[in-house]
Amino acid sequence: MPCRAGDVEQMLWNFVWKSAYHDSVTLMRLTRDLEAVPGVGRAAAMMGTPQNRALLKDAGLLGPDGEAASPNDLLIAVAADDEASARAAEAAVRTALTARPAPGDRHTAARPRSLDSALRVLPDATLALISVPGLYAGAEARKALAAGLHVMLFSDNVPIETEVELKRLAIARDLFLMGPDCGTAILNGVPLGFANAVPRGRIGIAAASGTGLQEVACLFAAAGEGISHAIGVGGRDLSDAVGGLMMERALAALARDPATEVVCVIGKPPGPSVARRLETLARTLGKPCVVHFVGGAEALPAAGGVIEERHGFAEVLRASGGVWGAISGPPMSLEDAARAAVALARGEAFTSVEFTAPAPEIDRLVGDATRGQAVSQRFVRGVYSGGTLAWEAHGLLAATLGEVAPGVTGGGAGHRVVDLGEDVFTVGRPHPMIDGTVRREWIEKDGADPSTSVLLLDVVLGYGAHPDPAGELLPAIEAARHRARAAGCRLAVVASVCGTTDDPQPRAAQVARLNAAGVIVMPSNAQAARLAARVAAKAGRG
Amino acid sequence: VTAAAGRRGGPLLGGDTRVITLGLELFAHTCAAVGIPVVHVDWTPPAGGDPRLADLLSRVTDETPCRSSS
């Protein structure tokens, strides 16, 4: 039954398909298909969960039929000029779903409907990779552990009590529970979730941080090293509430692993009791170990007094006999952690780096970036898809520029950073590394703001990520620049590309596309943040 | 989970990895692309979409004791 769609001159149709569940990536594609139909304005394809129904209601896209949808029902909401357009949109969804991969595909040859039936198809399975909505993720993880499988829990929005319960269950069964909100892992050379194509090698990673793990792994590859394994443990594992249950297990596994010569631990600042435990574990690991905590300036005191803060890595390394180093940022960075691990593997001296390019080259980049900027353009605006990278940028900007809006939610009128992978931005939508729709909106909005001097971006490559992240962002960057020019401004854009030569989207090609569009691409997120800070500082001085 | 039986997985590190994916199908595509055995579950919310009931049902499991140690 049609009704008026919000405040626009179109009518609203809701179609409810009973018992037709689809994942968030499929739904994103269906939404695009709907919006491409002539005569259709706004549209959405979502599962009929209470949360999604509330989102549609706020958007003026929920009608009486949609209100009755259940979590297992596909809800198609269409604001259209007329009934024929709305029906054509529904037909487009049917066509798109019919065009899904044929059952002849190797990995879809059998399509079991449950974990139990999947185990009959693959009885020697070793691991369950779970990315169902958070409401159901705990139950699926519990079933997988009970079936004797290691679990990588990609899903977020899992209560912390459930996390603790699942991790204790995993330990009791001699298994791993990686996550929840574990975005990436590389085990035995197999990339899981968002992971880069990194050569196999001698450095093992244990990380409570998705893009932190990806950044150091890619920097190892760039330095000619490789990884033995990269174990994600979930962003909350180092909190005192969880107690580092999986980090401890990951470190023990890497200590036993003959392929691992050096261990690199990455995470946000831990709770005080976990920090003490981690320090003991790292010191007694029996292998060289680098520990790095990433965090905004306000996050640092959490580990204060336990693991030495703001020390140059070289000092700490000397003090511990050369086998253990804690380097916490800022000003230290993920790049410093990667360089330290490489130095330990090669028995070389570690040196921290601010920029790899010579100082005159950096001065030239800053001069070019600020040339022609208006006096109003004073601030850095970081628009990120990776949470750890966003926090690292926040910390480094704060260390150089002083005042940066607290957190990574994009608030405030000055320097600010937003992480669009935060739960609040991903409800009912795929992660911004998969689909950059929301990020493009932020780039256009922040880039066109006359107070923005420089946009700071991460571009994360690898399996699971968008097939052409640079190509996806460039139209928004160009649109922002166009609007800035119209307002008498000239926008600078600085980025880093987290990826490798062997990724599905080869790094060099992505960098070339960005460079061709006038984006300054730095070798690491830390260097990109530092350069953006230099640009804004110079712009602010006029 | 009637198929439950101790620990199937073996040690996390050092052996083969064979994966069952539930949720985003693109992760199954990645496993297939790198040539490891993978089965994707055509998942739908269990228990008619009632998360509390799904949680309760997941606790009704086979309690076969696991093998020790990796």
XYZ file of C-alpha atoms in Angstrom:
612
model
C 0.000 0.000 0.000
C 1.654 3.286 -1.084
C 1.833 6.354 1.135
C 3.641 9.692 0.998
C 7.439 9.359 1.305
C 8.662 11.814 3.928
C 8.615 15.410 2.721
C 9.318 14.731 -0.952
C 6.913 14.652 -3.859
C 7.095 10.902 -4.280
C 5.048 8.033 -2.982
C 6.433 5.294 -0.783
C 6.138 1.587 -1.419
C 7.305 -1.168 0.940
C 7.630 -4.719 -0.359
C 8.194 -7.470 2.201
C 9.573 -10.810 1.053
C 9.034 -13.364 3.783
C 11.993 -15.542 4.874
C 14.457 -14.079 2.372
C 17.649 -13.364 4.321
C 20.636 -11.646 2.625
C 23.933 -10.320 3.996
C 24.800 -6.617 4.221
C 26.990 -6.611 1.093
C 24.216 -8.115 -1.001
C 21.756 -5.611 0.469
C 24.087 -2.715 -0.380
C 24.187 -3.883 -4.009
C 20.414 -4.267 -4.075
C 20.016 -0.712 -2.761
C 22.175 0.557 -5.621
C 20.121 -1.460 -8.113
C 16.919 0.031 -6.695
C 18.178 3.610 -6.913
C 19.249 3.112 -10.537
C 15.668 2.423 -11.686
C 14.136 5.414 -13.554
C 11.463 7.168 -11.518
C 12.903 5.952 -8.198
C 14.287 8.469 -5.702
C 15.496 7.171 -2.364
C 15.384 3.447 -1.772
C 16.753 0.787 0.575
C 16.881 -2.980 0.807
C 17.261 -4.147 4.410
C 16.400 -7.073 6.608
C 13.358 -6.333 8.752
C 15.119 -6.124 12.113
C 13.728 -3.637 14.656
C 16.945 -1.598 14.269
C 16.612 -1.414 10.481
C 12.914 -0.578 10.692
C 13.813 2.316 12.995
C 16.434 3.543 10.495
C 13.908 3.402 7.672
C 11.341 5.219 9.794
C 13.840 8.024 10.507
C 14.523 8.244 6.764
C 10.802 8.468 5.983
C 10.938 5.166 4.133
C 8.878 2.914 6.419
C 5.235 2.242 5.531
C 2.602 0.077 7.231
C 3.641 -3.061 5.324
C 7.277 -2.624 6.341
C 6.383 -2.112 9.996
C 5.177 -5.712 10.100
C 8.425 -7.163 8.674
C 10.422 -9.642 10.793
C 14.234 -10.057 11.001
C 14.063 -12.897 8.460
C 12.132 -10.823 5.916
C 13.674 -8.736 3.158
C 12.199 -5.251 3.290
C 12.384 -3.263 0.051
C 11.532 0.405 0.540
C 11.125 2.597 -2.533
C 10.189 6.255 -2.939
C 9.024 6.477 -6.551
C 7.119 8.713 -8.947
C 4.488 6.091 -9.636
C 3.534 2.483 -9.095
C 5.131 1.319 -12.349
C 8.540 2.637 -11.210
C 8.139 1.017 -7.791
C 7.217 -2.326 -9.349
C 10.165 -2.042 -11.736
C 12.430 -1.521 -8.725
C 11.098 -4.649 -7.037
C 11.645 -6.551 -10.286
C 15.235 -5.257 -10.415
C 15.872 -6.840 -7.005
C 14.449 -10.134 -8.207
C 16.692 -10.016 -11.284
C 19.801 -9.166 -9.253
C 19.219 -12.014 -6.804
C 18.622 -14.475 -9.614
C 22.002 -13.458 -11.052
C 23.911 -14.565 -7.943
C 26.737 -17.085 -8.484
C 25.500 -20.390 -9.830
C 25.713 -23.454 -7.609
C 28.437 -24.702 -9.940
C 30.943 -22.382 -8.261
C 33.493 -24.454 -6.406
C 32.930 -22.991 -2.997
C 29.178 -22.739 -3.415
C 28.691 -26.209 -4.835
C 26.923 -27.255 -1.692
C 24.948 -24.621 0.130
C 24.317 -25.960 3.600
C 21.865 -23.993 5.710
C 23.554 -24.534 9.074
C 26.946 -25.083 10.671
C 25.969 -28.660 11.368
C 25.230 -29.432 7.722
C 28.389 -27.539 6.643
C 30.408 -29.876 8.870
C 28.970 -32.821 6.986
C 30.288 -31.283 3.738
C 33.676 -30.331 5.230
C 34.127 -32.675 8.221
C 37.786 -31.763 8.681
C 37.118 -28.021 8.868
C 39.420 -26.236 11.311
C 37.917 -22.769 11.657
C 34.583 -20.936 11.457
C 34.680 -17.368 10.112
C 31.524 -15.742 11.440
C 30.223 -12.401 10.156
C 26.496 -12.642 10.865
C 24.697 -9.713 12.576
C 25.907 -9.169 16.146
C 22.552 -10.154 17.665
C 23.105 -13.737 16.526
C 26.905 -13.895 16.434
C 27.395 -15.164 19.988
C 25.065 -18.099 19.424
C 26.803 -19.107 16.187
C 30.252 -18.792 17.786
C 29.147 -20.940 20.728
C 27.934 -23.658 18.337
C 31.208 -23.546 16.398
C 33.305 -23.878 19.560
C 31.130 -26.745 20.741
C 31.774 -28.423 17.385
C 35.508 -28.169 18.003
C 36.292 -25.316 15.599
C 38.523 -22.317 16.117
C 36.457 -19.171 15.591
C 37.236 -15.877 13.929
C 34.362 -13.617 14.946
C 34.229 -10.708 12.492
C 30.849 -9.514 13.782
C 30.671 -6.466 16.037
C 27.950 -5.412 18.471
C 28.552 -8.519 20.618
C 28.148 -7.843 24.380
C 31.402 -7.951 26.367
C 29.957 -10.564 28.779
C 29.354 -12.832 25.776
C 32.929 -12.235 24.626
C 34.328 -13.293 28.002
C 32.058 -16.358 28.147
C 33.061 -17.443 24.621
C 36.768 -16.924 25.250
C 36.623 -18.998 28.435
C 34.776 -21.711 26.537
C 37.442 -21.605 23.804
C 40.248 -21.956 26.345
C 38.483 -24.870 28.042
C 38.305 -26.596 24.651
C 41.873 -25.725 23.678
C 40.624 -23.480 20.873
C 40.946 -19.870 19.740
C 38.132 -17.329 19.736
C 39.473 -14.404 17.708
C 37.192 -11.378 18.111
C 34.515 -10.186 18.267
C 35.122 -7.335 15.824
C 38.190 -9.174 14.545
C 38.570 -7.754 11.054
C 41.693 -9.521 9.898
C 43.986 -12.482 10.389
C 46.510 -14.424 8.336
C 46.970 -18.013 9.534
C 49.287 -20.476 7.822
C 49.412 -18.118 4.836
C 45.618 -17.943 4.534
C 44.109 -14.427 4.531
C 40.895 -14.211 6.561
C 38.505 -11.247 6.599
C 40.167 -8.021 5.473
C 43.730 -9.184 4.908
C 46.576 -8.263 2.624
C 48.661 -10.519 0.406
C 51.801 -10.511 2.532
C 54.718 -12.886 1.871
C 55.346 -15.624 4.408
C 58.281 -14.909 6.658
C 59.648 -14.838 10.162
C 57.687 -12.126 11.998
C 54.572 -13.119 13.924
C 51.863 -10.581 14.770
C 49.378 -10.659 17.628
C 46.993 -7.733 17.403
C 43.951 -6.325 19.131
C 43.604 -3.956 16.217
C 42.513 -4.689 12.644
C 44.049 -1.957 10.523
C 47.014 -1.789 12.920
C 47.756 -5.395 12.011
C 47.303 -4.633 8.297
C 49.571 -1.565 8.426
C 52.509 -3.336 10.102
C 52.104 -6.442 7.903
C 52.223 -4.282 4.743
C 55.231 -2.347 6.055
C 57.010 -5.672 6.690
C 56.321 -6.621 3.067
C 57.568 -3.221 1.832
C 60.781 -3.784 3.819
C 61.328 -7.179 2.185
C 60.198 -9.220 5.190
C 57.207 -11.499 5.639
C 54.986 -12.845 8.372
C 54.676 -16.289 9.899
C 51.140 -15.716 11.187
C 49.009 -12.727 12.131
C 46.502 -13.436 14.881
C 43.714 -10.942 15.568
C 42.243 -11.143 19.060
C 39.494 -8.479 18.926
C 39.651 -4.822 19.902
C 38.460 -5.320 23.506
C 40.705 -8.255 24.375
C 43.246 -6.043 26.187
C 40.618 -4.402 28.385
C 40.678 -5.419 32.033
C 37.131 -6.786 31.596
C 38.338 -9.396 29.088
C 41.773 -9.679 30.637
C 43.801 -10.316 27.483
C 42.551 -13.920 27.390
C 43.270 -14.417 23.683
C 46.374 -12.221 23.530
C 47.969 -14.487 26.117
C 47.002 -17.525 24.068
C 48.240 -15.916 20.831
C 51.618 -15.083 22.389
C 51.988 -18.634 23.685
C 51.210 -20.027 20.213
C 53.710 -17.691 18.526
C 56.332 -18.555 21.142
C 55.930 -22.260 20.249
C 55.743 -21.690 16.501
C 59.059 -22.611 14.844
C 58.468 -20.274 11.878
C 58.211 -17.214 14.155
C 61.520 -15.555 15.056
C 60.242 -12.137 16.170
C 56.877 -11.172 17.664
C 55.097 -7.864 17.129
C 52.183 -6.974 19.431
C 49.776 -4.220 18.375
C 46.777 -2.826 20.227
C 45.113 0.142 21.784
C 46.352 1.005 25.304
C 45.449 -1.907 27.609
C 43.837 -1.817 30.992
C 46.335 -1.521 33.877
C 46.213 -5.152 35.001
C 46.459 -6.447 31.433
C 49.408 -4.107 30.788
C 51.302 -5.632 33.727
C 50.541 -9.150 32.526
C 51.539 -8.303 28.955
C 54.838 -6.862 30.049
C 55.674 -10.071 31.922
C 54.616 -12.210 28.964
C 56.671 -10.182 26.492
C 59.747 -10.282 28.686
C 59.518 -14.043 29.141
C 58.469 -14.973 25.617
C 61.859 -16.370 24.688
C 61.798 -14.480 21.382
C 62.470 -10.839 20.537
C 59.255 -8.882 20.934
C 58.040 -5.402 20.062
C 54.907 -4.043 21.710
C 53.163 -0.965 20.378
C 49.968 0.646 21.614
C 48.166 3.053 19.349
C 46.004 5.747 20.786
C 44.896 9.305 20.755
C 46.553 11.556 23.296
C 43.706 11.132 25.757
C 43.945 7.338 25.557
C 47.568 7.206 26.681
C 47.297 7.438 30.469
C 45.543 4.041 30.557
C 48.886 2.279 30.323
C 50.911 4.923 32.151
C 53.341 3.776 34.785
C 53.324 0.175 33.661
C 54.625 0.060 30.158
C 56.946 2.931 29.595
C 55.349 5.719 27.641
C 56.916 8.083 25.206
C 60.272 6.365 25.357
C 62.339 6.120 22.262
C 62.369 2.458 21.327
C 66.159 2.345 21.224
C 66.464 3.337 24.899
C 64.008 0.692 26.041
C 65.622 -1.924 23.867
C 69.037 -1.253 25.381
C 67.612 -1.331 28.894
C 66.085 -4.766 28.337
C 69.108 -6.390 26.807
C 67.867 -6.044 23.268
C 64.936 -8.414 23.293
C 61.969 -6.397 24.398
C 60.742 -2.974 23.462
C 57.604 -1.026 24.242
C 56.950 1.850 21.918
C 53.799 3.741 22.550
C 52.508 6.557 20.456
C 52.504 9.379 19.877
C 55.061 10.392 18.698
C 55.941 6.741 18.032
C 53.926 5.003 15.354
C 52.924 1.700 13.786
C 55.687 2.359 11.276
C 58.202 2.586 14.137
C 56.899 -0.727 15.499
C 57.301 -2.328 12.071
C 60.813 -0.919 11.657
C 61.724 -2.131 15.147
C 60.517 -5.677 14.433
C 62.432 -5.736 11.143
C 65.557 -4.464 12.914
C 65.235 -7.204 15.561
C 64.787 -9.881 12.875
C 67.914 -8.696 11.060
C 69.985 -7.968 14.148
C 70.277 -4.359 13.060
C 70.012 -1.130 15.025
C 66.587 0.461 15.133
C 66.077 4.033 14.068
C 62.813 5.886 14.329
C 61.758 7.851 11.269
C 59.671 10.981 10.913
C 59.728 11.075 7.104
C 61.567 8.741 4.754
C 61.880 11.465 2.100
C 64.604 14.098 2.612
C 63.625 17.323 4.412
C 63.740 19.521 1.273
C 61.275 17.182 -0.450
C 58.900 17.398 2.518
C 59.216 21.206 2.514
C 58.393 21.228 -1.196
C 55.287 19.049 -0.648
C 54.088 21.330 2.161
C 54.740 24.431 0.022
C 52.828 22.977 -2.938
C 49.940 21.894 -0.732
C 49.469 25.291 0.890
C 50.024 27.425 -2.217
C 46.871 29.341 -3.109
C 44.963 28.400 0.036
C 42.555 30.963 1.503
C 43.170 32.427 4.967
C 40.106 30.575 6.223
C 41.727 27.190 5.474
C 43.407 26.177 8.739
C 42.364 22.677 9.735
C 43.098 18.998 9.117
C 40.036 16.842 8.498
C 40.775 13.115 8.734
C 38.143 10.898 7.090
C 39.059 7.274 7.837
C 37.824 3.764 7.176
C 40.311 2.072 9.558
C 39.806 2.554 13.307
C 43.379 2.060 14.444
C 44.697 4.233 11.630
C 42.229 6.943 12.660
C 43.406 6.791 16.276
C 47.031 6.883 15.206
C 46.389 9.967 13.078
C 44.510 11.578 15.950
C 47.428 11.063 18.306
C 50.044 12.306 15.865
C 47.997 15.367 14.910
C 47.451 16.203 18.573
C 51.177 15.847 19.265
C 51.961 18.427 16.563
C 48.961 20.723 16.405
C 47.786 20.689 20.004
C 44.037 20.858 19.969
C 42.228 18.134 18.037
C 38.570 17.323 18.707
C 38.428 14.408 21.184
C 37.638 10.943 19.859
C 37.245 9.836 16.255
C 33.622 10.748 15.653
C 34.297 13.779 13.473
C 32.889 16.362 15.875
C 34.142 19.890 16.560
C 34.924 22.912 14.400
C 38.739 22.595 14.366
C 41.122 19.742 13.584
C 39.158 16.517 13.660
C 39.235 12.851 12.670
C 36.334 10.523 11.953
C 36.453 6.721 11.832
C 33.557 5.664 9.624
C 34.051 2.035 10.623
C 32.675 2.856 14.109
C 29.512 0.931 14.974
C 27.408 4.085 14.872
C 28.137 4.520 11.153
C 27.793 0.854 10.137
C 24.361 -0.102 11.457
C 22.558 -1.753 8.542
C 25.450 -0.938 6.189
C 28.640 -2.693 5.091
C 31.993 -1.553 6.486
C 33.430 1.519 4.667
C 36.308 -0.612 3.358
C 33.707 -2.574 1.390
C 31.448 0.298 0.418
C 32.531 3.945 0.543
C 29.110 5.578 0.164
C 29.125 7.246 3.578
C 32.807 8.094 3.301
C 32.268 9.861 -0.017
C 29.584 11.982 1.623
C 32.015 12.952 4.412
C 34.804 13.706 1.953
C 32.522 16.001 -0.029
C 31.196 17.692 3.104
C 34.508 18.149 4.929
C 36.465 18.905 1.756
C 34.081 21.678 0.764
C 34.226 23.299 4.218
C 36.093 26.626 3.786
C 37.979 26.013 7.047
C 39.511 22.744 5.751
C 43.123 23.075 4.640
C 43.849 19.396 4.149
C 41.856 16.201 3.896
C 43.678 13.209 5.427
C 42.633 9.773 4.174
C 43.496 6.098 4.519
C 43.087 3.795 1.535
C 43.047 0.175 2.695
C 43.586 -2.555 0.117
C 43.466 -6.326 0.360
C 41.084 -9.248 0.226
C 37.554 -8.354 1.246
C 38.055 -4.641 0.545
C 36.472 -2.724 -2.344
C 37.940 -3.819 -5.711
C 39.107 -0.261 -6.500
C 39.194 1.877 -3.342
C 41.037 4.795 -4.988
C 38.661 4.823 -7.942
C 35.723 4.785 -5.548
C 36.962 7.838 -3.609
C 38.330 10.009 -6.431
C 34.968 11.354 -7.720
C 34.167 12.574 -4.196
C 37.615 14.163 -3.847
C 37.159 15.897 -7.204
C 33.680 17.092 -6.218
C 35.037 18.482 -2.941
C 37.830 20.298 -4.773
C 35.358 21.723 -7.262
C 33.172 23.094 -4.484
C 36.227 24.446 -2.651
C 37.371 26.248 -5.814
C 33.922 27.751 -6.239
C 34.293 29.180 -2.722
C 37.753 30.634 -3.494
C 39.631 27.853 -1.663
C 42.212 25.278 -2.734
C 41.966 21.909 -1.014
C 45.019 19.747 -0.249
C 44.562 15.979 0.020
C 47.069 13.683 1.759
C 46.644 9.902 1.929
C 48.410 6.664 2.731
C 47.732 3.373 0.980
C 47.802 0.294 3.210
C 48.486 -2.548 0.811
C 51.025 -4.678 -1.014
C 52.164 -5.416 -4.549
C 50.336 -8.749 -4.500
C 46.999 -7.474 -3.232
C 43.952 -7.935 -5.487
C 44.187 -4.158 -6.016
C 47.966 -3.778 -6.585
C 49.291 -0.946 -4.431
C 51.378 0.740 -7.121
C 48.371 1.138 -9.415
C 46.257 2.597 -6.610
C 49.022 5.058 -5.672
C 49.417 6.075 -9.336
C 45.692 6.807 -9.650
C 45.741 8.967 -6.535
C 48.907 10.786 -7.583
C 47.458 11.489 -11.018
C 44.519 13.166 -9.297
C 46.849 15.397 -7.262
C 46.619 13.434 -3.999
C 49.879 13.357 -2.024
C 50.491 9.710 -1.077
C 52.862 9.034 1.826
C 54.563 5.700 2.617
C 52.669 5.167 5.888
C 49.689 6.453 7.821
C 52.022 8.071 10.346
C 53.904 9.996 7.680
C 50.618 11.057 6.067
C 49.344 12.387 9.406
C 52.600 14.217 10.087
C 52.571 15.807 6.635
C 48.930 16.862 7.034
C 49.855 18.463 10.362
C 52.716 20.363 8.683
C 50.391 21.569 5.933
C 47.762 22.800 8.381
C 50.386 24.438 10.599
C 51.826 26.345 7.625
C 48.383 27.220 6.290
C 47.410 28.511 9.730
C 50.399 30.845 9.743
C 49.341 32.245 6.357
C 25.014 -29.318 17.349
C 24.851 -33.019 16.783
C 28.070 -33.114 14.780
C 30.086 -31.781 17.696
C 33.107 -33.831 18.627
C 35.910 -32.482 20.776
C 38.436 -30.378 18.960
C 38.513 -30.824 15.220
C 40.693 -27.828 14.587
C 44.115 -29.064 15.660
C 46.563 -26.323 16.550
C 45.702 -22.902 15.117
C 49.212 -22.462 13.733
C 51.347 -24.782 11.673
C 48.714 -27.036 10.125
C 46.248 -26.707 7.274
C 43.381 -24.244 7.449
C 39.941 -25.342 6.251
C 37.145 -22.853 6.703
C 33.405 -22.664 7.163
C 32.045 -19.153 6.603
C 28.776 -17.821 7.998
C 27.579 -14.355 7.001
C 29.397 -12.355 4.350
C 29.905 -14.545 1.300
C 32.814 -12.416 0.072
C 35.034 -13.997 2.739
C 34.306 -17.422 1.242
C 35.324 -16.025 -2.154
C 38.676 -14.974 -0.637
C 39.334 -18.475 0.717
C 38.404 -19.995 -2.641
C 40.653 -17.485 -4.451
C 43.693 -18.602 -2.458
C 42.815 -22.246 -2.966
C 41.871 -23.443 0.498
C 38.869 -25.682 1.213
C 35.854 -23.599 2.211
C 32.138 -24.132 2.632
C 29.784 -21.188 2.908
C 26.662 -21.547 5.017
C 23.546 -20.064 3.433
C 22.762 -18.573 6.825
C 19.460 -17.187 8.012
C 18.665 -15.915 11.512
C 17.839 -18.987 13.612
C 14.828 -19.444 15.852
C 12.628 -17.386 13.552
C 14.854 -14.360 14.113
C 14.448 -14.347 17.908
C 17.980 -13.676 19.266
C 17.134 -14.805 22.823
C 15.774 -18.128 21.643
C 18.746 -18.531 19.275
C 21.063 -17.965 22.235
C 19.254 -20.563 24.348
C 19.303 -23.120 21.531
C 23.041 -22.639 21.007
C 23.607 -23.750 24.609
C 22.026 -27.132 23.910
C 25.250 -28.723 22.715
C 27.134 -31.948 22.721
C 29.477 -31.833 25.683
C 31.980 -34.326 24.300
C 35.238 -33.722 26.169
C 37.942 -32.138 24.064
C 41.327 -33.612 23.360
C 44.110 -31.975 25.291
C 46.681 -29.825 24.104
C 48.211 -28.353 20.977
